[in-house]
Every structure is written in C-alpha cells, then in structure tokens.
Short mmCIF file of C-alpha atoms and ligand atoms in Angstrom, two decimals:
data_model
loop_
_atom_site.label_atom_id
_atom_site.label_comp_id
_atom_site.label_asym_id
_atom_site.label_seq_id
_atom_site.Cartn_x
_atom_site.Cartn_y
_atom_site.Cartn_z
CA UNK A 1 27.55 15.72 7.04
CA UNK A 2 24.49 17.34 6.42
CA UNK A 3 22.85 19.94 8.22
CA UNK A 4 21.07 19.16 11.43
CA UNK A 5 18.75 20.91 13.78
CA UNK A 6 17.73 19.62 17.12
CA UNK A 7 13.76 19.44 16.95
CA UNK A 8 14.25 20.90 20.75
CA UNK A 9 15.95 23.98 18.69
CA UNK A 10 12.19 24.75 17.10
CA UNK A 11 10.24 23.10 19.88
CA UNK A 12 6.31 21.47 18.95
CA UNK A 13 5.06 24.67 17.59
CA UNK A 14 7.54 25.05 15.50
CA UNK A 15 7.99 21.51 13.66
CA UNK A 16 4.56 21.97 13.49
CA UNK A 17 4.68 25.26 11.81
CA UNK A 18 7.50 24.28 9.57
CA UNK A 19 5.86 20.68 8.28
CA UNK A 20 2.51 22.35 7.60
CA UNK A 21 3.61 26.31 6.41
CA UNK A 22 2.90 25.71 2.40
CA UNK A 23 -0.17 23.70 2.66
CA UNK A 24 -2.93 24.78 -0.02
CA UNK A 25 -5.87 23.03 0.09
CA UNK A 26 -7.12 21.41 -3.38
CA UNK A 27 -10.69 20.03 -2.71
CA UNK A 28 -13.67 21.93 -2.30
CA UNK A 29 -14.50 19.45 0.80
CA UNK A 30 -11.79 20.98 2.89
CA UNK A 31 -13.28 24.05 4.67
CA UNK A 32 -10.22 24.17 6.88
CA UNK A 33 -6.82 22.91 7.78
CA UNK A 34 -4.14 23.00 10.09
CA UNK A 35 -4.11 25.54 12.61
CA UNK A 36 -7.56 25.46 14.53
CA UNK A 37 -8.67 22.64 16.97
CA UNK A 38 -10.00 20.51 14.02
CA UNK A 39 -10.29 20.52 10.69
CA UNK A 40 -13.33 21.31 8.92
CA UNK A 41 -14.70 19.48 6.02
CA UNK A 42 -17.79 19.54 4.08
CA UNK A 43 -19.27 16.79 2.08
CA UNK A 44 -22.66 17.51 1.42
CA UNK A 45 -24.92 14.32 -0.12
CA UNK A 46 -21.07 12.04 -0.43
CA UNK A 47 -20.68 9.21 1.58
CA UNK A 48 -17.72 9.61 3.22
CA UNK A 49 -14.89 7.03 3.84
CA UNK A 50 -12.54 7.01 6.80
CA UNK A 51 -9.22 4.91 6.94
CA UNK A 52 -6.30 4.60 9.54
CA UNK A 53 -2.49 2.57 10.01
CA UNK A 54 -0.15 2.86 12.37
CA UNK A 55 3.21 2.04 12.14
CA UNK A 56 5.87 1.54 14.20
CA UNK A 57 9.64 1.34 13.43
CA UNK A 58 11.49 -1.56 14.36
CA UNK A 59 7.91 -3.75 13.82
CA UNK A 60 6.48 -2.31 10.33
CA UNK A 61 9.72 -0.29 9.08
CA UNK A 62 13.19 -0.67 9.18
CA UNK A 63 15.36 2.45 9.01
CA UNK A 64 18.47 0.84 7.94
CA UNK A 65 17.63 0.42 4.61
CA UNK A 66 14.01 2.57 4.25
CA UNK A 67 15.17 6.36 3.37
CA UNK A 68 12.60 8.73 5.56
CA UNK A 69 11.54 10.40 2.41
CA UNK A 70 10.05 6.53 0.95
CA UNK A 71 8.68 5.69 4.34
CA UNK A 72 6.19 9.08 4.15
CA UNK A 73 5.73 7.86 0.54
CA UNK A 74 4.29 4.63 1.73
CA UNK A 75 2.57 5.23 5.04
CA UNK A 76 0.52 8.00 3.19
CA UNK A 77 0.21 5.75 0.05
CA UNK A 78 -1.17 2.45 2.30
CA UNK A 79 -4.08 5.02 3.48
CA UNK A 80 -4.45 6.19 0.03
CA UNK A 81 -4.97 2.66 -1.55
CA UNK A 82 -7.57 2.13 1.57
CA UNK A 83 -9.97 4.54 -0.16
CA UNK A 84 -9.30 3.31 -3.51
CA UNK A 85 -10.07 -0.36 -2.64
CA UNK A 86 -13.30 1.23 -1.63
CA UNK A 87 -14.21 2.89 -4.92
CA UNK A 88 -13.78 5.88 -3.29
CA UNK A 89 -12.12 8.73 -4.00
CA UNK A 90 -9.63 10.11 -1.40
CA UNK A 91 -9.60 13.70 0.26
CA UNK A 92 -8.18 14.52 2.99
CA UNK A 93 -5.14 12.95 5.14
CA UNK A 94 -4.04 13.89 8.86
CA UNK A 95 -0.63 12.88 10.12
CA UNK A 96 0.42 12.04 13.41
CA UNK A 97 3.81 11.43 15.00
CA UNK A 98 5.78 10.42 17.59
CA UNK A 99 9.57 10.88 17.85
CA UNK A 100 12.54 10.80 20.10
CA UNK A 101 15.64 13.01 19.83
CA UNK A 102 17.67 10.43 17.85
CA UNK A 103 15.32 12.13 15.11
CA UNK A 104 16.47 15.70 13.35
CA UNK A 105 14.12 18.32 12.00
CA UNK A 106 15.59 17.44 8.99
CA UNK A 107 14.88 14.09 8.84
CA UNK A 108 11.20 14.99 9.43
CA UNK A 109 11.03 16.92 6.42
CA UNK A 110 12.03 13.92 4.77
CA UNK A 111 9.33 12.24 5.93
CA UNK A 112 6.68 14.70 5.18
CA UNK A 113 7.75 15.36 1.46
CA UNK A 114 7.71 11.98 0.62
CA UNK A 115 3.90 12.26 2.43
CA UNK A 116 3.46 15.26 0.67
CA UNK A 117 4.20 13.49 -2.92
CA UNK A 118 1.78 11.04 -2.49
CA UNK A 119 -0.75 13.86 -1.60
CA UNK A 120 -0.66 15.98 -3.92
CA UNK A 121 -0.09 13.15 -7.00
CA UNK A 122 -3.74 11.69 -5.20
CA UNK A 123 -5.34 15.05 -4.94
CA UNK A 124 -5.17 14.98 -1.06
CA UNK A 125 -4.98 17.66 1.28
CA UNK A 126 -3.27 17.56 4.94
CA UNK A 127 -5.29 18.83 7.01
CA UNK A 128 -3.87 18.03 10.45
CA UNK A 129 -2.22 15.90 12.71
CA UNK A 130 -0.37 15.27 16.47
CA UNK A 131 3.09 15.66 17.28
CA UNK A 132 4.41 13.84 20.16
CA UNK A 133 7.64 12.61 21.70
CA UNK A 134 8.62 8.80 22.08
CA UNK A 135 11.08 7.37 23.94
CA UNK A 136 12.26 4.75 21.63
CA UNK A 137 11.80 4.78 17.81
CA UNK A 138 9.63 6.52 15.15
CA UNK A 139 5.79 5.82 15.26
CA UNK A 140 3.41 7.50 12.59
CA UNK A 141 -0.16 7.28 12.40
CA UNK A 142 -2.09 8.20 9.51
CA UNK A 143 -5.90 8.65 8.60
CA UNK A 144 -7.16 9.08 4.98
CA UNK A 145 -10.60 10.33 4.73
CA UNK A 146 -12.40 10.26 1.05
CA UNK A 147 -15.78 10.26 -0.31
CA UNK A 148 -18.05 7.90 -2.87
CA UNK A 149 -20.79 8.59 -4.45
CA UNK A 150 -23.98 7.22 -2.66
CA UNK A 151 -24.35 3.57 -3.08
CA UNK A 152 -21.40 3.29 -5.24
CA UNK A 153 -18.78 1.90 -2.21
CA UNK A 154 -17.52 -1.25 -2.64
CA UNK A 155 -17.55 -3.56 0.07
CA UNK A 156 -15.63 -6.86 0.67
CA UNK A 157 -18.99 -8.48 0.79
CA UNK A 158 -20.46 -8.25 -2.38
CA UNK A 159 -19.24 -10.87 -4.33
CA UNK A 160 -21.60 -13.12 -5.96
CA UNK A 161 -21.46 -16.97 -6.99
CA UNK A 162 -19.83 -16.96 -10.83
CA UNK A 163 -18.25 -13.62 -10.57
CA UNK A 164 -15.37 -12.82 -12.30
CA UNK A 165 -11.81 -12.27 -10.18
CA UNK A 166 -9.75 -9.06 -11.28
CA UNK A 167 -6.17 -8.65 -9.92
CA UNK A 168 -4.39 -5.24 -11.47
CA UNK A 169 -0.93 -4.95 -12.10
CA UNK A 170 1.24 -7.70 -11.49
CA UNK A 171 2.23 -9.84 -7.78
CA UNK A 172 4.92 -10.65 -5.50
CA UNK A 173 7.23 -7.99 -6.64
CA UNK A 174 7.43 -5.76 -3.19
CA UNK A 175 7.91 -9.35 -1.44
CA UNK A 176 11.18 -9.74 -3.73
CA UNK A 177 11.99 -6.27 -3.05
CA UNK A 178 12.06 -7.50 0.63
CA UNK A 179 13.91 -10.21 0.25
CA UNK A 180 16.65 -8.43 -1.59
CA UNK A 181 17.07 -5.49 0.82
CA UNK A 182 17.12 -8.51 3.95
CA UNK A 183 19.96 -9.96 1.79
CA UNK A 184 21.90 -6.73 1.58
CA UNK A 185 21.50 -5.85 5.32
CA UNK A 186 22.42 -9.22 6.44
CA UNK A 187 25.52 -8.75 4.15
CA UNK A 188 26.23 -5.14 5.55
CA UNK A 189 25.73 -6.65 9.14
CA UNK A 190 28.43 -9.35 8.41
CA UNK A 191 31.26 -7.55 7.24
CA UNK A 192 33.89 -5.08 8.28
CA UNK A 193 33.34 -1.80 8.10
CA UNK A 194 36.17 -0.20 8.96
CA UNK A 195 37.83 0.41 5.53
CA UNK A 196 36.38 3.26 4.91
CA UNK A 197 35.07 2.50 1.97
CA UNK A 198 31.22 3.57 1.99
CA UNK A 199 29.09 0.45 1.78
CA UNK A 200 27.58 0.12 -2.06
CA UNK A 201 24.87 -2.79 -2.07
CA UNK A 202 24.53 -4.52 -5.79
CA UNK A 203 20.86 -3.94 -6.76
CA UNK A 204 21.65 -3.49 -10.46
CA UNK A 205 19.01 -4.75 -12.89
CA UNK A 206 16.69 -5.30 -9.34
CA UNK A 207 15.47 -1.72 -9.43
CA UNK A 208 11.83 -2.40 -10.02
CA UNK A 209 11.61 -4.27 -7.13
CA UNK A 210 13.19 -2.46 -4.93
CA UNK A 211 10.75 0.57 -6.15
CA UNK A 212 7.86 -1.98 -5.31
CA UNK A 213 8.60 -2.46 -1.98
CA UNK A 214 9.58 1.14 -0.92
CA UNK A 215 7.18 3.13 -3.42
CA UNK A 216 4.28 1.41 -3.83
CA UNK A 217 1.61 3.10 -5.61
CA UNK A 218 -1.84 2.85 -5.28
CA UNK A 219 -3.96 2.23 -7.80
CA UNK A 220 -6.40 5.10 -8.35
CA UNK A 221 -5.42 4.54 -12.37
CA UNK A 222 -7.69 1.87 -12.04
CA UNK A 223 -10.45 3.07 -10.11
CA UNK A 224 -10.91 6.24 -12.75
CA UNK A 225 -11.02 3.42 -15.53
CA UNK A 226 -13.74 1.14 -13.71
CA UNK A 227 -15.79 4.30 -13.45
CA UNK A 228 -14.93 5.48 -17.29
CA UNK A 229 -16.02 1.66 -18.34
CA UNK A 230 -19.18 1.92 -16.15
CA UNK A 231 -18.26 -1.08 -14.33
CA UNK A 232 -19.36 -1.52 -10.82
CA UNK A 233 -17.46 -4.04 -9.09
CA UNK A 234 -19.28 -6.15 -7.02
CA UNK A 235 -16.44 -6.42 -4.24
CA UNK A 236 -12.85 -5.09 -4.28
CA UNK A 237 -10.40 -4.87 -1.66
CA UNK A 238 -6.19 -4.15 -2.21
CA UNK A 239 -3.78 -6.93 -1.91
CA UNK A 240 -1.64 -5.93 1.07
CA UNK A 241 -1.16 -9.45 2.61
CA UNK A 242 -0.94 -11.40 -0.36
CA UNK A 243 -3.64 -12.78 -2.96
CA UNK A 244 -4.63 -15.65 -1.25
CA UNK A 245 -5.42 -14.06 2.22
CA UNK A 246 -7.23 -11.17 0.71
CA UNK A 247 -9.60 -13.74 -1.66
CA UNK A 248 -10.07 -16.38 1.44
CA UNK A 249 -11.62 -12.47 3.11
CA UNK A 250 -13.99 -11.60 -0.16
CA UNK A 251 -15.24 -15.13 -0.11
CA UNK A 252 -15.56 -15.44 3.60
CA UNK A 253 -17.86 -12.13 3.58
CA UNK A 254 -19.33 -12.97 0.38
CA UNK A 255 -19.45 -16.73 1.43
CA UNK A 256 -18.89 -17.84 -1.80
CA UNK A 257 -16.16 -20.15 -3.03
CA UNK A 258 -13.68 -19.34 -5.49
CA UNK A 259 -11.42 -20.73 -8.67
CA UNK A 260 -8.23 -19.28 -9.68
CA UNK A 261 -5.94 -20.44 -12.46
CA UNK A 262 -2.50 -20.48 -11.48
CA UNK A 263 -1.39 -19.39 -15.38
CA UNK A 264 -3.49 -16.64 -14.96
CA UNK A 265 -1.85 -14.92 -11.97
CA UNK A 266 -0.09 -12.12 -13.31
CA UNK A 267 3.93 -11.77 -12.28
CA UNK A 268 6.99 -9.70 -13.55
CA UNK A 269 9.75 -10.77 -15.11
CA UNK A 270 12.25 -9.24 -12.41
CA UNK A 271 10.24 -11.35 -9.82
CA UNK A 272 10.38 -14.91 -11.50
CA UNK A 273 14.35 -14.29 -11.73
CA UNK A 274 14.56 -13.37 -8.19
CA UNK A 275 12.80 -15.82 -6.95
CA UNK A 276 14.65 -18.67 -9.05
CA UNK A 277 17.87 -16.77 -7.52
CA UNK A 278 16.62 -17.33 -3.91
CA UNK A 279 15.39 -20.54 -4.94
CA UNK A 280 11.81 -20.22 -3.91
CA UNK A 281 8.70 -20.80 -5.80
CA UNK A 282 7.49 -17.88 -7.52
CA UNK A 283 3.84 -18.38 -7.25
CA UNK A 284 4.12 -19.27 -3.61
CA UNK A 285 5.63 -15.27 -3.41
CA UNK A 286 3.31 -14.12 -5.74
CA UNK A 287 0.08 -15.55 -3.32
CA UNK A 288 1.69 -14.80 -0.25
CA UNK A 289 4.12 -12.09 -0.86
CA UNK A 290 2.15 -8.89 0.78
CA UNK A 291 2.68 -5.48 -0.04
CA UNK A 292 1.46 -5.16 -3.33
CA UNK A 293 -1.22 -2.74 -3.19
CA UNK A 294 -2.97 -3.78 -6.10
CA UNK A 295 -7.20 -4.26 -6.84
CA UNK A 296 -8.34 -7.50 -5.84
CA UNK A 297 -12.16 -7.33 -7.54
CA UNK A 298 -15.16 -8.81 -8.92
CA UNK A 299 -17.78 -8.48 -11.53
CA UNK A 300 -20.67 -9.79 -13.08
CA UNK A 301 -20.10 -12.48 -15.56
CA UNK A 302 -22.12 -9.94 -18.04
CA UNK A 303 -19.36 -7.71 -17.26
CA UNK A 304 -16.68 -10.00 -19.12
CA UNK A 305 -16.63 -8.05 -22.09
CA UNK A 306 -15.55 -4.83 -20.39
CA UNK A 307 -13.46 -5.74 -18.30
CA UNK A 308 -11.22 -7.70 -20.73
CA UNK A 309 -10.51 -4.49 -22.22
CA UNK A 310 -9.05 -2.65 -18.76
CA UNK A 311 -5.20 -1.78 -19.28
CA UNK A 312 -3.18 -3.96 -16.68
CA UNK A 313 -6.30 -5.86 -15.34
CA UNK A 314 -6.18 -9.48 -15.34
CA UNK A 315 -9.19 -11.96 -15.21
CA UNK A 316 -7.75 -14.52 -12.71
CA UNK A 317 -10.76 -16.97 -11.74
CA UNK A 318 -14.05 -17.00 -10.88
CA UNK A 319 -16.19 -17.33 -7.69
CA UNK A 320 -18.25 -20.69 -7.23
CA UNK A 321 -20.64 -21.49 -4.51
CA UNK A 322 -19.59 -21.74 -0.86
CA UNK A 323 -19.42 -25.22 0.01
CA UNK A 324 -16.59 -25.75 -3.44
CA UNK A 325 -13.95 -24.07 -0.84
CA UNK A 326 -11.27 -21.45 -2.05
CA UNK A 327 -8.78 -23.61 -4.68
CA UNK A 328 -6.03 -22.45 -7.30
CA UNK A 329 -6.09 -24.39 -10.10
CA UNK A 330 -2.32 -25.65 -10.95
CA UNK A 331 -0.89 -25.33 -14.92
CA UNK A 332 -1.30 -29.25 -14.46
CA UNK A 333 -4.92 -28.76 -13.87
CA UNK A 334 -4.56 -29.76 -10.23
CA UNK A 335 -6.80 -28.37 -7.88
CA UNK A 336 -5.21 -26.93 -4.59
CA UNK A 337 -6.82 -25.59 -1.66
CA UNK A 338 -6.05 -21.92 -1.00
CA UNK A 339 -4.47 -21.32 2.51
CA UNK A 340 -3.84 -17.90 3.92
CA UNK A 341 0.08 -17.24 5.01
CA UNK A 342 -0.33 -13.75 5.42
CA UNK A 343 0.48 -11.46 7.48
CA UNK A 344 0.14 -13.45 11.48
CA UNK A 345 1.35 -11.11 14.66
CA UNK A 346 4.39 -11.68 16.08
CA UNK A 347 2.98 -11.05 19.47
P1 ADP B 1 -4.13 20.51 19.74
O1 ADP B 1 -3.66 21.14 20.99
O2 ADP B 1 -5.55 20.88 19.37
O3 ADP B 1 -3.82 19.07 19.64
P2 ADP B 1 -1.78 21.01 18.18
O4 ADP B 1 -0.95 22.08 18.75
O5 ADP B 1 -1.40 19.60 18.40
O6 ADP B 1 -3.29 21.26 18.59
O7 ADP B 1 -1.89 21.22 16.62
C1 ADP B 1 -2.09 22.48 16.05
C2 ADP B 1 -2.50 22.32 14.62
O8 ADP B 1 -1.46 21.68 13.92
C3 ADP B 1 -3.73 21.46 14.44
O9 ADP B 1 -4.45 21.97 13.34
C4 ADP B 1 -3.17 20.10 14.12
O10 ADP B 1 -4.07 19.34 13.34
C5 ADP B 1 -1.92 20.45 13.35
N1 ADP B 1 -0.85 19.46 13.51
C6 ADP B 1 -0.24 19.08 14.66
N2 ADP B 1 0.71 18.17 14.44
C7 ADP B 1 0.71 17.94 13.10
C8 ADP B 1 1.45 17.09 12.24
N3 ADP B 1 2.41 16.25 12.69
N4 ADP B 1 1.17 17.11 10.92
C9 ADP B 1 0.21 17.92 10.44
N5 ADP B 1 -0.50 18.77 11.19
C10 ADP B 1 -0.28 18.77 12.52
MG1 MG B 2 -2.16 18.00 19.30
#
C-alpha cells in the first residue's frame, strides 16, 4: 500500500502550500503567482485570450480506469488546446478544486503533476487557484489564459465560401480508446474478484488509443507551423465533439455550406481495426467520436499551395455557399447530409 496522508493532516494551507511550493514562473506576462489575493499579469499591446472547463467525476471522468496523474494531464491539456484553436498562444493556467476525504494528499499530487506536465511542455505558468471541500466526488475547474497578437485571433466565424477545410492529425482514435476501456470495466465489473489475482486488462497492440483518450495533446505543433508558413487561417476551432459537430459550428457562424470527402478524412490504423472489432463503422467514429483535440481550419483557396506542405495536415473539403447545406461526400460519390451526434446533456 502506498503511503497516505489525510489532506485534514496538512489542512487548506497546507495542500495549498505543498501543490504550488516549486512553481517558477516562465513568461514575462506573469508579474505574480500564487500566494497574494490575485495574480498579476501583464500583457501590454497582446490581446489576451481567456478559457475555462469544469469537470466533474462521475459525469466527465471516471476514476476506475483514469489514473489521477492522466486526468491533470487532460483537464489542463483541454484548456490548453482552447487557446491554440484560437491562434493564440497560451500563458497562464489557474486550478481549482474541490474534494472530499475519500481523496489523499497523495493522490492530489498526482493530479497536479500530470497538470504540471502539460504546463510546463506548453510554456504555462500556474498562477493560482481555489481549494475547496465536496461532499461527493472530485470536481476541477480550470482557466487557461493566453495572448495573440492583435488581429491575428481566429474566430469560428471567419470562414469564407470556397475555403479550404484542414483537419490535423488523424480522428476517432480517443473515441476507440473509450470504447476499449468501457469494454474492460464492464469485464472487471462482471467477474469474480476474489482470487486474488490482481486484475490485468488485455490492451496489447491498443496502446495508441488508449494514449488518445487519456493523453491527448494539443496541438500547438501546428499552430507554430501556420505561423512559420505565414498562413492565417480564416477560422479554426479543435475537434472535441467530433468533426461533424464542430464543421456544422464554423459554417453556422460563417454561414457558409461545406463539402467534405469521406476518403479524405484522415484515420489510424489502430482505429479502423478497432472499430471492425466492435463492429461499428469507422467513419461514423471518426465524425462523431469526440475527444480528439485536433485543428479543425480554413484557408483561402490561394493558400492551397502552403498548406499542402504542413506535416500531419490534411485538406478534407471545401466550404460552398450557405443554402448547399453541410454534406460528406461518400467514396461512392454520394452526397450525405452532415448531422451533428455530438456531445447532447444527459440532463
Ligand atoms: P483566497 O482567500 O484569496 O481565496 P486562498 O487561500 O484560497 O486565497 O489561496 C491562496 C493562494 O493560493 C492564492 O494565490 C491562490 O490563487 C492559490 N491557490 C489556492 N488554491 C490553489 C490550487 N488548488 N492550485 C493552485 N493555486 C491555488
Ligand atoms: Mg480561495
């Protein structure tokens, strides 16, 4: 068993003191830290971009099978990809959490290197946060705060008629990743236990998508080469509820239309044989998976040159004018209408 230590051992002050005690701050833009009523920042002539999630366990996490190191990983990470979609670059991050005593100070060290990682390999700096008791399960709320240059954010609404679609990296991955760790735990949930033989789920050869869904990284690979490339995208948003919610949005505020090409739409290896394993359609995942946390963007048609020479950027479609609708265009040369199954509340 490893070591544990009641939180009420330290008391507020103390977590506090013990999450936040090595902190050195990397940007010029943070003036000051934890430890004073707020933090103080300094931007100067940047725009400045602010970003927020909350999750709560039991509705956006489940600690059966999500290590508390991964979860910090990805709540910081979510935030971090927030700024990116922007074409902004991120700064600054404050942390705030609520826990009951089922939680150790241990396991909220856990939490905060894995939101520590995905700091300092983004160039953020914590800055602050709350810390707060809950009656029932874990809830964390996190705010990213970043800057652009003026006039160089990029909003959902942009998008013009005949721009090109980008999607980076490849879809439908962290929905597999999902699926797989659902098919463990329903496993784990349906037999003994009482062997004692510790409980070893198969994920051999699945490893990428398992790393999908619990480390997702964002992107900010492919914001620096937009910028190196002088390409200013025209709209851009990250794919957190699947492709074909998050282009029915840029179109929408846009109001354009839009074509994509069902060949085009870029997916791994690991997720086509999963999803033939689960016997579900691959593109339907790759559309409506969620949890990807790549680019969605567009350019100018002028742009096409450029942009065909991005590393793991894929030209996926094109926009069209408003009253075409949103449509995928099937390997048959079908066209379907697009139809968002994202992410609906449960409420
Ligand atoms: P206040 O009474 O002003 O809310 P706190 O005692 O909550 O102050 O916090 C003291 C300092 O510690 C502040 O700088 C705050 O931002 C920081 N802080 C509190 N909780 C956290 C946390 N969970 N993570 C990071 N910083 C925190
Ligand atoms: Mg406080």
């Amino acid at each position: 068993m490893a070591n544990r230590t009641e939180i009420s051992e330290l008391g507020e002050f103390g977590l506090i003191d013990r999450l936040t005690k090595d902190l050195k701050p990397a940007n010029a833009s943070t003036r000051y830290g934890v430890g004073d009523d707020c933090a103080v920042l300094d931007y100067q002539d940047r725009e400045v971009l602010v970003t927020t999630d909350m999750l709560m366990e039991g509705v956006h996490f489940d600690l059966t099978y999500v290590p508390m190191k991964h979860l910090g990983y990805k709540s910081a990470m979510v935030n971090i990809s927030d700024i990116y979609a922007m074409n902004g670059t991120p700064r600054q991050m404050t942390v705030s959490i609520a826990l009951s005593k089922r939680f150790s100070v241990e396991d909220i060290e856990q939490l905060y290197e894995g939101i520590l990682l995905a700091c300092r390999q983004n160039g953020v700096d914590l800055v602050g946060g709350d810390t707060t008791s809950s009656l029932t399960g874990l809830a964390i709320s996190i705010t990213c705060i970043g800057e652009a240059e003026k006039g160089k954010a990029v909003y959902r609404n942009g998008a013009g008629q005949n721009d090109l679609i980008c999607v980076s990296g490849n879809l439908g991955a962290a929905y597999m990743g999902l699926q797989l760790l659902e098919r463990e735990k329903a496993v784990f949930n349906s037999t003994r236990h009482d062997d004692g033989e510790p409980f070893a789920p198969d994920f051999s050869g699945r490893e990428y998508l398992l790393e999908r869904q619990l480390k997702p990284e964002a992107r900010g690979d492919i914001i620096r080469q937009l910028r190196e490339a002088g390409i200013q995208p025209t709209s851009m948003m990250d794919i957190s509820d699947g492709l074909s919610s998050e282009l029915m949005h840029l179109c929408r505020q846009s109001h354009t239309g839009c074509s994509v090409y069902q060949e085009r739409i870029p997916i791994d290896y690991q997720t086509a044989v999963m999803a033939e394993e689960f016997n579900m359609d691959v593109y339907t995942c790759a559309l409506n998976g969620g949890e990807d946390y790549e680019l969605l963007f567009t350019v100018p048609l002028t742009d096409h040159d450029k942009v065909i020479q991005l590393k793991d950027v894929k030209l996926i479609g094109h926009m069209t004018r408003p009253e075409l609708g949103c449509h995928l265009v099937t390997r048959s040369g079908q066209e379907v209408e697009l139809k968002a199954q994202g992410w609906t509340s449960n409420l």
